[in-house]
Amino acid sequence: MVYEAVIGLEIHVQLSCTSKMFCDCPNRPGDDPNTNICPICLWLPGAVPRFSLETLEKATLACLALNCDIQSRSAFDQKVYYYPDLPKGFQLSQHHMPLSRGGWIDIIDENGKPKNLRLHHAHMEEDVAKLVHETEGRTPISLVDFNRAGTPLIEIVTEPDMRSPHDAMAFLKVLRTQLRYTGCAECSMDQGTMRCDANISLRPHGSDQLNTKVEVKNMNSIQHVGNAIAYEIKRQTESLKNNEPIVLHTRLWDPEKRITTAMRAKFEGPCVPDPAVTHILITDEWQQNMASKLPEMPQQKVKRFVRQYGLTHDEAAQMSSERELSEYFEAVVKLGASPRTVANWIATQLLPAMKEYGHEFATTPVTARRFSGLIMMLEKNEINSNSARSVLTKLFQTAQSPEEIVDQFGFRQVSDTGMLRGIVDQVVSDNMSAVENYKNGNKKSIGFLVGQAMKLSQGKADPKRLQEIIREKLA
Ligand SMILES: [Zn+2]
């Protein structure tokens, strides 16, 4: 029998709010342990939560970016369970009346075709405290850090529309881009600001039944999500072939061994309406106001970049993949460099160099002005692309302008015909066998001769001009 996988995801995203969800403590979980705390987020008996408007605004923007229907009334429930990271015994979450329902994301599937993946709903919930496991002498101890307690999250729950590891990974990438564009969330899986659980079940290909699913947790990169799903599909296929029943449970992904291991029976505690936090009522007017705060989203930007700058679809998609990148691209183009050269140089030279030097767009010393200066010198043939690459490296190391670097290090391209002829004469007399080959019809030899001439010019000659002169001379 051929099985198909049915995959749904639950994604927790930390909202980048300045304060926690129900108190005014700073939302900075990384500070020294237990410094951002108060009676409310220590969950002391009698403390009354006060819901923050900032959480609602950012959660709403995030939902709008995912095409969700914002509900005019939503409410918090107490999701009841006890664990040392939740000493009050319940988590405030929206179980019965979530902030939004529906929504969708478009991905490109394995066959290159667009595929629409639906969301079931998205809701707000508070994060729990963080447990830190250490040893004191030989005694294992667990410490609780409440800096994270009560920080704002949204949980996004998809419909089980995904069929492969590829679908799930593509979904997460688009989701991350959409949410990052809004500025509401950082969505970094390795930093833990985006966490994903996957529900996976199998069914005979073509059937529409939903079978018992297994939940997999503990993946801290998008690639791990793909690997864990692939492993789980294989494991469940073998179980079914051996007539072993699939039971509902939770498994952990082990990235070292690249397997999933059984953790516990899946636990669902009761959810009861919370009496302290008032219902959230959203008017159309307020929602429209939030929608007007959404920036131009990636799909619109791609279309505009194609139309306005003549980029190919792939170039436009690449330049729109991050908001900061797209803004940098446009800033460089506005200073006069031609869009396709800029897109090409950002993708193939600037981004790798930024990675090498450990810079983001916010911190890069290669500002839009300096980068556009470099690209325009290249376009005016004042330097060749070899030299431009060297100048780019120097832009990371010095504060000089590209023009100053070119002058100081003698990168200016040699296009002076007399000088180039001198170089060609030298190369031709030094490489008679290559010249003979060329004259005997081996036209590839010209590449070798141009290379030798470039070397002699210390990389500064205009390679096109050199080739013309060599052809003339050997004609
Ligand atoms: Zn607090």
mmCIF file of C-alpha atoms in Angstrom, residues 4-368:
data_model
loop_
_atom_site.group_PDB
_atom_site.id
_atom_site.type_symbol
_atom_site.label_atom_id
_atom_site.label_comp_id
_atom_site.label_asym_id
_atom_site.label_seq_id
_atom_site.Cartn_x
_atom_site.Cartn_y
_atom_site.Cartn_z
ATOM 1 C CA GLU A 4 0.608 9.713 2.092
ATOM 2 C CA ALA A 5 1.651 11.938 4.973
ATOM 3 C CA VAL A 6 -0.747 14.393 6.585
ATOM 4 C CA ILE A 7 1.138 17.147 8.359
ATOM 5 C CA GLY A 8 -0.024 20.066 10.466
ATOM 6 C CA LEU A 9 2.127 22.545 12.373
ATOM 7 C CA GLU A 10 1.725 24.476 15.614
ATOM 8 C CA ILE A 11 4.061 27.429 15.776
ATOM 9 C CA HIS A 12 4.786 29.593 18.806
ATOM 10 C CA VAL A 13 6.157 33.023 17.959
ATOM 11 C CA GLN A 14 7.483 35.491 20.517
ATOM 12 C CA LEU A 15 6.134 38.966 19.887
ATOM 13 C CA SER A 16 8.752 41.697 20.111
ATOM 14 C CA CYS A 17 6.792 43.825 22.589
ATOM 15 C CA THR A 18 8.610 46.128 24.995
ATOM 16 C CA SER A 19 6.719 44.806 28.029
ATOM 17 C CA LYS A 20 5.175 41.526 29.122
ATOM 18 C CA MET A 21 1.596 40.559 28.340
ATOM 19 C CA PHE A 22 -0.184 41.265 31.635
ATOM 20 C CA CYS A 23 2.225 43.577 33.507
ATOM 21 C CA ASP A 24 4.732 46.356 32.804
ATOM 22 C CA CYS A 25 7.892 44.269 33.309
ATOM 23 C CA PRO A 26 10.358 44.476 30.394
ATOM 24 C CA ASN A 27 10.092 41.715 27.799
ATOM 25 C CA ARG A 28 13.797 40.795 27.887
ATOM 26 C CA PRO A 29 14.057 37.073 28.781
ATOM 27 C CA GLY A 30 17.859 37.111 28.292
ATOM 28 C CA ASP A 31 18.601 39.514 31.191
ATOM 29 C CA ASP A 32 20.068 38.242 34.473
ATOM 30 C CA PRO A 33 17.677 35.621 35.886
ATOM 31 C CA ASN A 34 14.662 36.852 37.834
ATOM 32 C CA THR A 35 15.336 40.563 37.297
ATOM 33 C CA ASN A 36 12.260 41.364 35.148
ATOM 34 C CA ILE A 37 9.611 40.255 37.576
ATOM 35 C CA CYS A 38 6.699 41.576 39.667
ATOM 36 C CA PRO A 39 3.829 40.014 41.647
ATOM 37 C CA ILE A 40 1.766 39.644 38.458
ATOM 38 C CA CYS A 41 4.319 37.685 36.413
ATOM 39 C CA LEU A 42 5.529 35.741 39.453
ATOM 40 C CA TRP A 43 1.892 34.652 39.439
ATOM 41 C CA LEU A 44 1.491 35.372 43.179
ATOM 42 C CA PRO A 45 -1.953 34.619 44.570
ATOM 43 C CA GLY A 46 -4.258 37.613 44.292
ATOM 44 C CA ALA A 47 -2.246 39.478 41.633
ATOM 45 C CA VAL A 48 -4.567 40.686 38.859
ATOM 46 C CA PRO A 49 -3.357 40.508 35.229
ATOM 47 C CA ARG A 50 -3.742 43.687 33.130
ATOM 48 C CA PHE A 51 -3.755 42.933 29.397
ATOM 49 C CA SER A 52 -1.346 45.107 27.350
ATOM 50 C CA LEU A 53 -2.584 46.953 24.282
ATOM 51 C CA GLU A 54 0.842 46.562 22.645
ATOM 52 C CA THR A 55 0.430 42.766 22.662
ATOM 53 C CA LEU A 56 -2.957 43.091 20.998
ATOM 54 C CA GLU A 57 -1.597 45.469 18.332
ATOM 55 C CA LYS A 58 1.389 43.291 17.439
ATOM 56 C CA ALA A 59 -0.629 40.060 17.523
ATOM 57 C CA THR A 60 -3.248 41.651 15.243
ATOM 58 C CA LEU A 61 -0.605 42.871 12.765
ATOM 59 C CA ALA A 62 0.931 39.388 12.710
ATOM 60 C CA CYS A 63 -2.485 37.798 12.024
ATOM 61 C CA LEU A 64 -3.270 40.312 9.273
ATOM 62 C CA ALA A 65 0.069 39.474 7.618
ATOM 63 C CA LEU A 66 -1.104 35.829 7.513
ATOM 64 C CA ASN A 67 -4.468 36.694 5.935
ATOM 65 C CA CYS A 68 -6.406 35.700 9.070
ATOM 66 C CA ASP A 69 -9.923 36.828 9.965
ATOM 67 C CA ILE A 70 -9.642 38.921 13.114
ATOM 68 C CA GLN A 71 -12.504 38.054 15.465
ATOM 69 C CA SER A 72 -14.584 40.913 16.820
ATOM 70 C CA ARG A 73 -14.644 39.192 20.237
ATOM 71 C CA SER A 74 -11.941 37.018 21.734
ATOM 72 C CA ALA A 75 -11.206 35.889 25.272
ATOM 73 C CA PHE A 76 -8.641 34.206 27.501
ATOM 74 C CA ASP A 77 -8.944 30.786 29.085
ATOM 75 C CA GLN A 78 -6.963 29.101 31.803
ATOM 76 C CA LYS A 79 -5.166 26.154 30.255
ATOM 77 C CA VAL A 80 -4.808 24.036 33.360
ATOM 78 C CA TYR A 81 -1.728 21.999 34.103
ATOM 79 C CA TYR A 82 0.933 22.004 36.775
ATOM 80 C CA TYR A 83 4.648 22.075 36.106
ATOM 81 C CA PRO A 84 7.494 23.863 37.925
ATOM 82 C CA ASP A 85 7.736 26.372 35.039
ATOM 83 C CA LEU A 86 4.052 27.226 35.643
ATOM 84 C CA PRO A 87 3.573 27.279 39.423
ATOM 85 C CA LYS A 88 0.207 29.043 39.289
ATOM 86 C CA GLY A 89 -1.206 25.903 37.720
ATOM 87 C CA PHE A 90 -2.577 27.393 34.507
ATOM 88 C CA GLN A 91 -1.459 29.327 31.452
ATOM 89 C CA LEU A 92 -3.517 32.214 30.078
ATOM 90 C CA SER A 93 -4.275 31.231 26.498
ATOM 91 C CA GLN A 94 -7.154 31.657 24.048
ATOM 92 C CA HIS A 95 -8.686 28.250 23.617
ATOM 93 C CA HIS A 96 -12.404 28.785 23.033
ATOM 94 C CA MET A 97 -12.352 32.272 21.463
ATOM 95 C CA PRO A 98 -9.065 32.902 19.609
ATOM 96 C CA LEU A 99 -7.996 36.302 18.264
ATOM 97 C CA SER A 100 -8.258 35.112 14.667
ATOM 98 C CA ARG A 101 -9.594 32.242 12.592
ATOM 99 C CA GLY A 102 -8.691 31.040 9.111
ATOM 100 C CA GLY A 103 -5.850 32.568 7.129
ATOM 101 C CA TRP A 104 -3.462 31.136 4.556
ATOM 102 C CA ILE A 105 0.020 31.196 3.099
ATOM 103 C CA ASP A 106 1.097 30.439 -0.469
ATOM 104 C CA ILE A 107 4.192 28.314 -1.030
ATOM 105 C CA ILE A 108 5.873 26.794 -4.073
ATOM 106 C CA ASP A 109 5.668 22.989 -3.891
ATOM 107 C CA GLU A 110 8.305 20.434 -4.947
ATOM 108 C CA ASN A 111 7.063 20.566 -8.541
ATOM 109 C CA GLY A 112 7.414 24.343 -8.728
ATOM 110 C CA LYS A 113 3.649 24.910 -8.544
ATOM 111 C CA PRO A 114 1.964 27.363 -6.177
ATOM 112 C CA LYS A 115 0.184 25.684 -3.270
ATOM 113 C CA ASN A 116 -2.196 27.282 -0.793
ATOM 114 C CA LEU A 117 -1.803 26.174 2.819
ATOM 115 C CA ARG A 118 -4.599 27.106 5.230
ATOM 116 C CA LEU A 119 -4.384 28.140 8.845
ATOM 117 C CA HIS A 120 -6.945 26.914 11.357
ATOM 118 C CA HIS A 121 -6.561 29.829 13.765
ATOM 119 C CA ALA A 122 -4.049 31.971 15.641
ATOM 120 C CA HIS A 123 -4.307 32.910 19.297
ATOM 121 C CA MET A 124 -2.418 34.825 21.972
ATOM 122 C CA GLU A 125 -0.918 33.183 25.042
ATOM 123 C CA GLU A 126 1.577 33.924 27.783
ATOM 124 C CA ASP A 127 4.898 32.124 27.885
ATOM 125 C CA VAL A 128 5.894 30.057 30.909
ATOM 126 C CA ALA A 129 9.009 30.473 33.085
ATOM 127 C CA LYS A 130 12.280 28.883 32.079
ATOM 128 C CA LEU A 131 13.763 25.895 33.878
ATOM 129 C CA VAL A 132 17.556 25.774 34.129
ATOM 130 C CA HIS A 133 18.985 22.375 34.991
ATOM 131 C CA GLU A 134 22.367 22.385 36.744
ATOM 132 C CA THR A 135 24.335 20.346 39.239
ATOM 133 C CA GLU A 136 25.458 21.489 42.650
ATOM 134 C CA GLY A 137 28.338 19.252 43.528
ATOM 135 C CA ARG A 138 26.879 15.882 42.576
ATOM 136 C CA THR A 139 23.301 16.843 43.132
ATOM 137 C CA PRO A 140 21.249 17.711 40.068
ATOM 138 C CA ILE A 141 19.145 20.823 40.719
ATOM 139 C CA SER A 142 16.584 22.742 38.693
ATOM 140 C CA LEU A 143 16.294 26.520 38.905
ATOM 141 C CA VAL A 144 13.390 28.650 37.714
ATOM 142 C CA ASP A 145 13.927 31.943 35.833
ATOM 143 C CA PHE A 146 10.768 34.044 35.688
ATOM 144 C CA ASN A 147 12.061 36.614 33.175
ATOM 145 C CA ARG A 148 10.187 34.741 30.442
ATOM 146 C CA ALA A 149 7.048 34.185 32.541
ATOM 147 C CA GLY A 150 4.150 36.109 31.052
ATOM 148 C CA THR A 151 5.950 37.273 27.899
ATOM 149 C CA PRO A 152 3.674 37.542 24.850
ATOM 150 C CA LEU A 153 3.344 34.755 22.297
ATOM 151 C CA ILE A 154 1.085 33.970 19.417
ATOM 152 C CA GLU A 155 0.401 30.371 18.536
ATOM 153 C CA ILE A 156 -0.395 29.684 14.903
ATOM 154 C CA VAL A 157 -2.163 26.400 14.181
ATOM 155 C CA THR A 158 -2.359 25.191 10.590
ATOM 156 C CA GLU A 159 -4.844 22.918 8.875
ATOM 157 C CA PRO A 160 -3.297 19.507 8.053
ATOM 158 C CA ASP A 161 -2.655 20.620 4.451
ATOM 159 C CA MET A 162 1.026 19.734 4.196
ATOM 160 C CA ARG A 163 2.081 16.461 2.561
ATOM 161 C CA SER A 164 5.877 16.464 2.724
ATOM 162 C CA PRO A 165 8.889 17.806 4.616
ATOM 163 C CA HIS A 166 9.305 20.286 1.739
ATOM 164 C CA ASP A 167 5.809 21.723 2.279
ATOM 165 C CA ALA A 168 6.457 22.220 5.983
ATOM 166 C CA MET A 169 9.832 23.871 5.472
ATOM 167 C CA ALA A 170 8.522 26.140 2.703
ATOM 168 C CA PHE A 171 5.579 27.095 4.930
ATOM 169 C CA LEU A 172 7.884 28.056 7.804
ATOM 170 C CA LYS A 173 10.121 30.130 5.533
ATOM 171 C CA VAL A 174 7.196 32.131 4.120
ATOM 172 C CA LEU A 175 5.658 32.505 7.586
ATOM 173 C CA ARG A 176 8.960 33.818 8.942
ATOM 174 C CA THR A 177 9.352 36.320 6.103
ATOM 175 C CA GLN A 178 5.777 37.582 6.474
ATOM 176 C CA LEU A 179 6.062 38.036 10.233
ATOM 177 C CA ARG A 180 9.515 39.636 10.089
ATOM 178 C CA TYR A 181 8.218 42.157 7.539
ATOM 179 C CA THR A 182 5.640 43.384 10.057
ATOM 180 C CA GLY A 183 8.417 44.088 12.587
ATOM 181 C CA CYS A 184 6.321 42.301 15.257
ATOM 182 C CA ALA A 185 8.558 39.281 15.665
ATOM 183 C CA GLU A 186 12.109 38.151 15.093
ATOM 184 C CA CYS A 187 11.187 34.507 14.321
ATOM 185 C CA SER A 188 14.542 32.883 14.944
ATOM 186 C CA MET A 189 14.290 29.147 15.559
ATOM 187 C CA ASP A 190 17.820 28.839 16.914
ATOM 188 C CA GLN A 191 17.238 31.730 19.335
ATOM 189 C CA GLY A 192 13.931 30.142 20.367
ATOM 190 C CA THR A 193 11.824 33.138 19.312
ATOM 191 C CA MET A 194 9.972 30.794 16.924
ATOM 192 C CA ARG A 195 9.208 27.228 18.062
ATOM 193 C CA CYS A 196 7.486 24.627 15.946
ATOM 194 C CA ASP A 197 5.713 21.363 16.779
ATOM 195 C CA ALA A 198 4.706 19.060 13.943
ATOM 196 C CA ASN A 199 1.752 16.658 13.908
ATOM 197 C CA ILE A 200 2.226 13.801 11.501
ATOM 198 C CA SER A 201 -0.047 10.934 10.501
ATOM 199 C CA LEU A 202 -0.261 8.605 7.527
ATOM 200 C CA ARG A 203 -3.183 7.399 5.434
ATOM 201 C CA PRO A 204 -3.588 5.336 2.291
ATOM 202 C CA HIS A 205 -2.860 7.547 -0.712
ATOM 203 C CA GLY A 206 -6.068 9.095 -2.028
ATOM 204 C CA SER A 207 -8.089 8.566 1.143
ATOM 205 C CA ASP A 208 -9.404 11.557 3.060
ATOM 206 C CA GLN A 209 -9.477 10.059 6.535
ATOM 207 C CA LEU A 210 -7.451 11.564 9.395
ATOM 208 C CA ASN A 211 -5.600 8.894 11.349
ATOM 209 C CA THR A 212 -3.944 8.956 14.772
ATOM 210 C CA LYS A 213 -1.192 11.532 14.756
ATOM 211 C CA VAL A 214 2.147 11.741 16.491
ATOM 212 C CA GLU A 215 3.455 15.078 17.725
ATOM 213 C CA VAL A 216 7.154 15.912 17.323
ATOM 214 C CA LYS A 217 8.824 18.682 19.342
ATOM 215 C CA ASN A 218 12.275 20.090 19.953
ATOM 216 C CA MET A 219 13.342 21.137 16.451
ATOM 217 C CA ASN A 220 15.455 24.284 16.522
ATOM 218 C CA SER A 221 15.906 24.989 12.854
ATOM 219 C CA ILE A 222 13.681 24.796 9.784
ATOM 220 C CA GLN A 223 15.944 22.041 8.432
ATOM 221 C CA HIS A 224 15.410 20.036 11.628
ATOM 222 C CA VAL A 225 11.648 20.275 11.105
ATOM 223 C CA GLY A 226 12.089 18.780 7.629
ATOM 224 C CA ASN A 227 14.432 16.047 8.890
ATOM 225 C CA ALA A 228 12.162 15.135 11.807
ATOM 226 C CA ILE A 229 9.100 14.867 9.549
ATOM 227 C CA ALA A 230 11.006 12.746 7.014
ATOM 228 C CA TYR A 231 12.151 10.416 9.809
ATOM 229 C CA GLU A 232 8.662 10.191 11.301
ATOM 230 C CA ILE A 233 7.073 9.346 7.920
ATOM 231 C CA LYS A 234 9.569 6.517 7.501
ATOM 232 C CA ARG A 235 9.065 5.249 11.080
ATOM 233 C CA GLN A 236 5.271 5.266 10.839
ATOM 234 C CA THR A 237 5.327 3.608 7.400
ATOM 235 C CA GLU A 238 7.326 0.733 8.870
ATOM 236 C CA SER A 239 4.991 0.453 11.879
ATOM 237 C CA LEU A 240 1.970 0.210 9.576
ATOM 238 C CA LYS A 241 3.659 -2.385 7.394
ATOM 239 C CA ASN A 242 4.318 -4.453 10.538
ATOM 240 C CA ASN A 243 0.694 -4.016 11.643
ATOM 241 C CA GLU A 244 1.767 -2.099 14.741
ATOM 242 C CA PRO A 245 -0.857 0.416 15.831
ATOM 243 C CA ILE A 246 0.077 4.149 15.903
ATOM 244 C CA VAL A 247 -0.717 5.666 19.318
ATOM 245 C CA LEU A 248 -1.200 9.326 20.084
ATOM 246 C CA HIS A 249 1.958 10.538 21.805
ATOM 247 C CA THR A 250 4.687 13.152 21.768
ATOM 248 C CA ARG A 251 8.193 12.512 20.469
ATOM 249 C CA LEU A 252 11.391 14.530 20.673
ATOM 250 C CA TRP A 253 13.687 15.158 17.721
ATOM 251 C CA ASP A 254 17.307 14.268 18.470
ATOM 252 C CA PRO A 255 19.371 16.303 15.971
ATOM 253 C CA GLU A 256 22.609 14.410 16.794
ATOM 254 C CA LYS A 257 21.235 10.924 16.181
ATOM 255 C CA ARG A 258 18.723 12.246 13.607
ATOM 256 C CA ILE A 259 15.864 10.232 15.100
ATOM 257 C CA THR A 260 12.724 10.950 17.100
ATOM 258 C CA THR A 261 12.299 9.340 20.534
ATOM 259 C CA ALA A 262 9.082 8.824 22.493
ATOM 260 C CA MET A 263 8.647 11.388 25.274
ATOM 261 C CA ARG A 264 5.237 11.038 26.893
ATOM 262 C CA ALA A 265 1.584 10.496 26.197
ATOM 263 C CA LYS A 266 0.211 13.693 24.693
ATOM 264 C CA PHE A 267 -1.336 15.719 27.502
ATOM 265 C CA GLU A 268 -4.319 18.009 27.063
ATOM 266 C CA GLY A 269 -5.446 19.693 30.266
ATOM 267 C CA PRO A 270 -8.863 21.311 30.664
ATOM 268 C CA CYS A 271 -9.394 24.893 29.474
ATOM 269 C CA VAL A 272 -11.748 27.071 31.498
ATOM 270 C CA PRO A 273 -12.678 30.710 30.809
ATOM 271 C CA ASP A 274 -10.527 33.153 32.804
ATOM 272 C CA PRO A 275 -12.592 35.430 35.051
ATOM 273 C CA ALA A 276 -9.980 38.214 35.463
ATOM 274 C CA VAL A 277 -9.083 39.309 31.914
ATOM 275 C CA THR A 278 -11.933 41.078 30.144
ATOM 276 C CA HIS A 279 -13.086 39.993 26.717
ATOM 277 C CA ILE A 280 -11.326 41.726 23.838
ATOM 278 C CA LEU A 281 -13.666 43.585 21.518
ATOM 279 C CA ILE A 282 -12.306 44.739 18.177
ATOM 280 C CA THR A 283 -14.156 47.220 15.992
ATOM 281 C CA ASP A 284 -13.873 47.321 12.194
ATOM 282 C CA GLU A 285 -12.433 50.786 12.476
ATOM 283 C CA TRP A 286 -9.637 49.668 14.827
ATOM 284 C CA GLN A 287 -8.871 46.700 12.593
ATOM 285 C CA GLN A 288 -8.686 48.936 9.508
ATOM 286 C CA ASN A 289 -6.350 51.236 11.370
ATOM 287 C CA MET A 290 -4.069 48.274 12.138
ATOM 288 C CA ALA A 291 -4.233 47.076 8.526
ATOM 289 C CA SER A 292 -3.065 50.521 7.395
ATOM 290 C CA LYS A 293 0.059 50.035 9.532
ATOM 291 C CA LEU A 294 1.126 46.917 7.608
ATOM 292 C CA PRO A 295 4.123 47.629 5.392
ATOM 293 C CA GLU A 296 4.242 46.685 1.712
ATOM 294 C CA MET A 297 4.403 42.871 1.950
ATOM 295 C CA PRO A 298 6.858 40.674 0.012
ATOM 296 C CA GLN A 299 4.459 39.520 -2.748
ATOM 297 C CA GLN A 300 3.505 43.102 -3.611
ATOM 298 C CA LYS A 301 7.123 44.176 -3.419
ATOM 299 C CA VAL A 302 8.253 41.453 -5.833
ATOM 300 C CA LYS A 303 5.693 42.634 -8.408
ATOM 301 C CA ARG A 304 6.708 46.254 -7.977
ATOM 302 C CA PHE A 305 10.449 45.481 -8.270
ATOM 303 C CA VAL A 306 9.808 43.643 -11.545
ATOM 304 C CA ARG A 307 7.694 46.512 -12.900
ATOM 305 C CA GLN A 308 9.680 49.470 -11.586
ATOM 306 C CA TYR A 309 13.265 48.223 -11.853
ATOM 307 C CA GLY A 310 13.091 45.612 -14.627
ATOM 308 C CA LEU A 311 14.381 42.819 -12.361
ATOM 309 C CA THR A 312 13.579 39.197 -13.214
ATOM 310 C CA HIS A 313 11.096 37.510 -10.902
ATOM 311 C CA ASP A 314 13.893 35.571 -9.179
ATOM 312 C CA GLU A 315 15.995 38.698 -8.658
ATOM 313 C CA ALA A 316 12.981 40.567 -7.293
ATOM 314 C CA ALA A 317 12.106 37.681 -4.964
ATOM 315 C CA GLN A 318 15.638 37.583 -3.661
ATOM 316 C CA MET A 319 15.775 41.355 -3.082
ATOM 317 C CA SER A 320 12.424 41.154 -1.219
ATOM 318 C CA SER A 321 13.260 38.153 0.946
ATOM 319 C CA GLU A 322 13.983 40.376 3.973
ATOM 320 C CA ARG A 323 12.606 43.822 4.621
ATOM 321 C CA GLU A 324 16.008 45.339 5.506
ATOM 322 C CA LEU A 325 17.526 43.869 2.348
ATOM 323 C CA SER A 326 14.761 45.304 0.154
ATOM 324 C CA GLU A 327 15.156 48.740 1.728
ATOM 325 C CA TYR A 328 18.922 48.657 1.239
ATOM 326 C CA PHE A 329 18.485 47.639 -2.412
ATOM 327 C CA GLU A 330 16.151 50.543 -3.076
ATOM 328 C CA ALA A 331 18.396 53.026 -1.272
ATOM 329 C CA VAL A 332 21.363 51.999 -3.461
ATOM 330 C CA VAL A 333 19.291 52.242 -6.646
ATOM 331 C CA LYS A 334 17.975 55.698 -5.690
ATOM 332 C CA LEU A 335 21.588 56.940 -5.547
ATOM 333 C CA GLY A 336 21.958 56.198 -9.254
ATOM 334 C CA ALA A 337 23.343 52.674 -9.728
ATOM 335 C CA SER A 338 21.489 50.469 -12.186
ATOM 336 C CA PRO A 339 19.047 48.050 -10.511
ATOM 337 C CA ARG A 340 20.065 44.740 -12.070
ATOM 338 C CA THR A 341 23.776 45.287 -11.411
ATOM 339 C CA VAL A 342 22.938 46.269 -7.845
ATOM 340 C CA ALA A 343 20.744 43.177 -7.329
ATOM 341 C CA ASN A 344 23.429 40.956 -8.787
ATOM 342 C CA TRP A 345 26.240 42.437 -6.696
ATOM 343 C CA ILE A 346 24.203 42.359 -3.499
ATOM 344 C CA ALA A 347 23.359 38.694 -4.016
ATOM 345 C CA THR A 348 26.727 37.402 -5.164
ATOM 346 C CA GLN A 349 29.218 39.718 -3.419
ATOM 347 C CA LEU A 350 27.766 41.882 -0.657
ATOM 348 C CA LEU A 351 25.699 39.263 1.220
ATOM 349 C CA PRO A 352 28.545 36.692 1.384
ATOM 350 C CA ALA A 353 30.969 39.446 2.495
ATOM 351 C CA MET A 354 28.544 40.641 5.180
ATOM 352 C CA LYS A 355 28.280 37.087 6.455
ATOM 353 C CA GLU A 356 32.049 36.751 6.506
ATOM 354 C CA TYR A 357 32.502 39.984 8.473
ATOM 355 C CA GLY A 358 29.540 39.215 10.752
ATOM 356 C CA HIS A 359 27.374 42.197 9.803
ATOM 357 C CA GLU A 360 23.632 42.754 9.436
ATOM 358 C CA PHE A 361 22.176 45.579 7.350
ATOM 359 C CA ALA A 362 21.731 47.586 10.557
ATOM 360 C CA THR A 363 25.457 47.440 11.344
ATOM 361 C CA THR A 364 27.212 47.107 7.997
ATOM 362 C CA PRO A 365 29.918 49.724 7.346
ATOM 363 C CA VAL A 366 29.148 49.347 3.626
ATOM 364 C CA THR A 367 26.340 51.885 3.623
ATOM 365 C CA ALA A 368 24.049 52.310 0.640
#
